[in-house]
Coordinates of C-alpha atoms in Angstrom, one line a residue:
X1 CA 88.4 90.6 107.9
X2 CA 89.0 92.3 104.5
X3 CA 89.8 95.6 104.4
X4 CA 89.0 98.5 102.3
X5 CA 89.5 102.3 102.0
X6 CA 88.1 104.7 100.6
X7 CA 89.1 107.8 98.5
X8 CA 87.4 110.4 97.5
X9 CA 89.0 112.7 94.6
X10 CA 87.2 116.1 93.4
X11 CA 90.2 116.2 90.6
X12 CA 88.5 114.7 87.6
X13 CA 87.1 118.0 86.1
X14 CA 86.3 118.2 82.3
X15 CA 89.2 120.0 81.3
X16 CA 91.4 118.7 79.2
X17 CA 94.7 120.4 80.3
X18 CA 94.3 118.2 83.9
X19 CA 94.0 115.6 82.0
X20 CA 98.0 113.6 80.8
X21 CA 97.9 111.9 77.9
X22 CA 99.5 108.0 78.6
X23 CA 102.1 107.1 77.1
X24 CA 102.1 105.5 73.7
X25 CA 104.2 102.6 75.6
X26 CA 102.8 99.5 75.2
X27 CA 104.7 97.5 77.7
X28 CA 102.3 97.9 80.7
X29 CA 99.6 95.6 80.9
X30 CA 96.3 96.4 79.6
X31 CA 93.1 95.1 81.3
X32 CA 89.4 95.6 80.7
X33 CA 87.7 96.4 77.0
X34 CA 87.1 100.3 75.9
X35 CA 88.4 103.4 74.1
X36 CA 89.6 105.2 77.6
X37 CA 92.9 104.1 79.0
X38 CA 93.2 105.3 82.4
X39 CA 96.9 104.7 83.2
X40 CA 97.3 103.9 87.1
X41 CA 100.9 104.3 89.0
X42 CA 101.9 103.4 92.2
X43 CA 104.7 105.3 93.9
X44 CA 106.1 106.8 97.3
X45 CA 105.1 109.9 98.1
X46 CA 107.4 112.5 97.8
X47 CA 107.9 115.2 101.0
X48 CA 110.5 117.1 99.2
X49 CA 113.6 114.9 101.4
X50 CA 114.8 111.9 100.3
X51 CA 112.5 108.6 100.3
X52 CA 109.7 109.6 103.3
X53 CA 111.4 110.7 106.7
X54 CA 109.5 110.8 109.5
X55 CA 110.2 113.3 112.2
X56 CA 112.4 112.1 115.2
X57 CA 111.6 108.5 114.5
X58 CA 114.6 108.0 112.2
X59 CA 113.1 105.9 110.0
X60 CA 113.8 106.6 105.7
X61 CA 111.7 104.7 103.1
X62 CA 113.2 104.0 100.0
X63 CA 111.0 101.7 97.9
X64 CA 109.0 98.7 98.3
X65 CA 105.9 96.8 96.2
X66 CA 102.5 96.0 96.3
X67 CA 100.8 92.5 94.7
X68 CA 98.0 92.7 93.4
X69 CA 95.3 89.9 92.1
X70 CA 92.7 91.5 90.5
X71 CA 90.7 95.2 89.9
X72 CA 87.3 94.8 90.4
X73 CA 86.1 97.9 88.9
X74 CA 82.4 99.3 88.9
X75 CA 81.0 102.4 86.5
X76 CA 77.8 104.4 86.6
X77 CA 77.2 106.8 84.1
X78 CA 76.0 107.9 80.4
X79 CA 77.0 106.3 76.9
X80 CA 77.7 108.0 73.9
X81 CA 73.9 107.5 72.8
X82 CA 72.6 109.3 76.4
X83 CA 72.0 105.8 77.8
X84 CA 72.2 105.2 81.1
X85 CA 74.8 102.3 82.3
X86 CA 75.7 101.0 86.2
X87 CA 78.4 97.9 84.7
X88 CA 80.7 95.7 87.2
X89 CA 83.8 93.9 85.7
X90 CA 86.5 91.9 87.6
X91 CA 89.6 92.9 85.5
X92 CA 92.4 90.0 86.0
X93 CA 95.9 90.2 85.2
X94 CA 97.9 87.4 83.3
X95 CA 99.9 86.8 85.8
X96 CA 99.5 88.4 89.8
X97 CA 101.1 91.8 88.8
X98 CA 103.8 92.6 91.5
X99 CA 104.7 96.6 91.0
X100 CA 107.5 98.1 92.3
X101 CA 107.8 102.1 93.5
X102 CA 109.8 104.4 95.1
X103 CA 109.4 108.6 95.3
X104 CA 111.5 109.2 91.9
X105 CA 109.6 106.4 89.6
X106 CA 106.1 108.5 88.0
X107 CA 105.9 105.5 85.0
X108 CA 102.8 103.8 84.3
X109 CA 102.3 100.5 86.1
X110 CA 99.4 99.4 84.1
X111 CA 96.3 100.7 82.2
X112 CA 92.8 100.3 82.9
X113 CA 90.3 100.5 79.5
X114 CA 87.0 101.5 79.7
X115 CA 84.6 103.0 77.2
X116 CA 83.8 106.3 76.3
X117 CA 81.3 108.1 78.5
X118 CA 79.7 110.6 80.6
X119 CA 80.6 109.2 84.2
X120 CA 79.2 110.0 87.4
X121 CA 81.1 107.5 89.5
X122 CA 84.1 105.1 88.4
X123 CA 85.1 102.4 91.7
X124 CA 87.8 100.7 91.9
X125 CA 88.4 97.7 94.4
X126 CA 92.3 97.1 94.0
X127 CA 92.6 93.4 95.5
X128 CA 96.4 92.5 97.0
X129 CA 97.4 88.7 97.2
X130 CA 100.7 87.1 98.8
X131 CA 102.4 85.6 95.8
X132 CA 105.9 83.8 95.5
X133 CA 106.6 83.7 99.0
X134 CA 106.5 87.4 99.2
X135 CA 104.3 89.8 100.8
X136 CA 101.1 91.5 99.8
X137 CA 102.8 95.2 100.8
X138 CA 106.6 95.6 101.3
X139 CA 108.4 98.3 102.5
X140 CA 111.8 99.0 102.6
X141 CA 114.5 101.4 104.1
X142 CA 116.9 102.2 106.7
X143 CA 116.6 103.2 110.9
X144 CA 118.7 105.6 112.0
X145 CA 119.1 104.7 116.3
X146 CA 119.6 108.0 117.9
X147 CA 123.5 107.1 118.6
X148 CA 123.8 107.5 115.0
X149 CA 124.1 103.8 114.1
X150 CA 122.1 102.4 111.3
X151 CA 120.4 99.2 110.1
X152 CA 118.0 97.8 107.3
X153 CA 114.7 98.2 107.7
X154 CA 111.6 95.6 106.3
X155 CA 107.6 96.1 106.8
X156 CA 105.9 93.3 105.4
X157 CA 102.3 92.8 105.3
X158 CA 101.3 89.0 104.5
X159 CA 97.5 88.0 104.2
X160 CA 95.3 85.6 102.5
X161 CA 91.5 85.5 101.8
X162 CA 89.8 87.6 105.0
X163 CA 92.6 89.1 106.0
X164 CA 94.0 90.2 103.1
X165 CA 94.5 94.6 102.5
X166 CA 92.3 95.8 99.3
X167 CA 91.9 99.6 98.7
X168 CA 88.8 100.5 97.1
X169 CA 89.3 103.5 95.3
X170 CA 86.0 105.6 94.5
X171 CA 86.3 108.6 92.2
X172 CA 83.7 110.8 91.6
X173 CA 82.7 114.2 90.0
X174 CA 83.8 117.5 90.9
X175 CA 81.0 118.7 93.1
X176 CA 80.1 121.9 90.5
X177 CA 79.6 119.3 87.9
X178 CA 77.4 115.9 87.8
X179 CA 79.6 113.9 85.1
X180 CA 82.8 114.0 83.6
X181 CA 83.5 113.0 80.0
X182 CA 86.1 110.6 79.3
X183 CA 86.9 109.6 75.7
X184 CA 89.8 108.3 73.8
X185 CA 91.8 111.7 73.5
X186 CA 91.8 113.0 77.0
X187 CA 93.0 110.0 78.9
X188 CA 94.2 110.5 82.4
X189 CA 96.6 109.1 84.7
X190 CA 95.9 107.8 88.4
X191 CA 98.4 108.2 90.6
X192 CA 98.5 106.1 93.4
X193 CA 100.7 107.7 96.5
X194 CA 101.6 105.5 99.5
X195 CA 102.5 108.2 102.1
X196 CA 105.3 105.9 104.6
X197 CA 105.3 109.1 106.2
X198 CA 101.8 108.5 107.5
X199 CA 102.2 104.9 108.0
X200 CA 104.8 105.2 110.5
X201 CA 102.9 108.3 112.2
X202 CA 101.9 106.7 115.3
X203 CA 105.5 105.0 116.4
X204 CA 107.7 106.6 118.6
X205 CA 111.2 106.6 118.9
X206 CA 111.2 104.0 121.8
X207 CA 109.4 101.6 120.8
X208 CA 111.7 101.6 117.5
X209 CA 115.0 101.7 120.0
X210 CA 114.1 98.8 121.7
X211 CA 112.8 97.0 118.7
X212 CA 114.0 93.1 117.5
X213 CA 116.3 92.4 114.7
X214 CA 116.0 89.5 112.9
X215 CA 119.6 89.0 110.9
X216 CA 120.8 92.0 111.5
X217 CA 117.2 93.3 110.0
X218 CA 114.6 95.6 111.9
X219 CA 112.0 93.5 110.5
X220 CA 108.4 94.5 111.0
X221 CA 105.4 92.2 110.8
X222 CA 102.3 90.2 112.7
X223 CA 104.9 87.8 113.6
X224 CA 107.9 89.9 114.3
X225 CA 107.5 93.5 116.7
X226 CA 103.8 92.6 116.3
X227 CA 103.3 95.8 118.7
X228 CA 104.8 98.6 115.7
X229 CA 102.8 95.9 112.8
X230 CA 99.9 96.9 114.8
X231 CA 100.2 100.8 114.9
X232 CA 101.6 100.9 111.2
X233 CA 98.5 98.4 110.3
X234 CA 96.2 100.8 111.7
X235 CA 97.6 103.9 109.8
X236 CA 97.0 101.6 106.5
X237 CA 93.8 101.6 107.3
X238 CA 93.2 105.2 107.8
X239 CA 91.9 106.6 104.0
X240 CA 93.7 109.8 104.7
X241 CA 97.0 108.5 104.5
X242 CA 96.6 107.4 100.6
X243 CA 95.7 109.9 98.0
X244 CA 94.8 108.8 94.2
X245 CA 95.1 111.9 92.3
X246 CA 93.9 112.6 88.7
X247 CA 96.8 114.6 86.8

């Protein structure tokens, strides 16, 4: 079954000193038509240590990547003329656009145009895709056993078609205001947070102890200490562990 989340953000406001101008660099890839450029980056989110440690469970995340297919991206809102538009695009890459991240990496990963407007709602469905023998969602780190002794650590997500992890991403105005203006000038950068520290939230140290290694590897997946795939699954599918924030 496909899964989605949902995030709500109350960030977009219609001033322009929230809003960061994207960079002039032209190397991220550029999908969908319009004068507004919404830059979108994926990273790690940052708890102030190093990577994302997680209390007593010894694990440290240090990067990782997500694959993604396709944005399917729906807008309701106001032209320039006071019109009144509800559009739905599927915005494709050239290629399946693997992006890597890690807690120190704030870049842009790609942009998303759209035209000028007065929005009330902007969705975005952010579909993920196994590609090249890799994963849909990687994770990567170290484990740190309680004798002190550590070893690589690898959460891997694989799924096709029905089982395959979107996010669905659904921003909206803030709730004094009923629109938010987006034009050319003030365009603004989504940032995409994967909290590891909330992923991992619901394993304990012994399950993580007593966990298989595969090459010297604490490798987690469906097919590999399915048990901790499970739990981390389920935090991935709790909205409250991703944020999208409008800077």
């Amino acid at each position: 079954m496909k899964t989605t989340h949902k995030i709500y953000t109350t960030a977009l406001v219609l001033s322009g000193v929230l809003f960061a101008s994207c960079s002039e660099n032209m190397d991220p890839e550029m999908i969908g038509e319009g004068d507004v450029r919404i830059g979108m980056s994926v990273k790690l989110k940052n708890d102030g240590n190093s990577g994302a440690r997680i209390m007593n469970s010894g694990i440290n995340v240090e990067s990782g990547f997500l694959q993604i297919k396709e944005i399917d991206l729906e807008t309701e809102g106001f032209d320039e003329n006071g019109n009144e538009f509800k559009r739905e695009m599927e915005l494709k890459f050239k290629e399946v656009e693997k992006i890597d991240f890690n807690a120190f990496d704030s870049g842009v990963d790609f942009f998303i145009n759209i035209p000028t407007g007065n929005y009330e709602e902007i969705e975005f469905e952010i579909d993920l895709i196994d590609n090249k023998n890799e994963p849909s969602i990687q994770l990567d780190g170290t484990y740190t056993y309680e004798d002190g002794s550590t070893v690589p650590l690898k959460f891997q997500v694989f799924g096709e078609d029905d089982d395959a992890i979107d996010f669905e991403v659904e921003l909206e105005a803030d709730e004094d205001d009923d629109l938010f203006f987006l034009n050319g000038i003030n365009n603004p950068l989504a940032l995409f947070e994967i909290d590891a520290r909330g992923w991992f939230g619901n394993v304990n140290t012994l399950e993580l102890e007593n966990a298989e290694l595969t090459d010297g590897i604490l490798l987690i997946s469906k097919n590999v200490n399915r048990s901790i795939y499970q739990k981390v699954e389920s935090r991935i599918n709790d909205s409250s562990d991703i944020e999208l924030k409008m800077n």
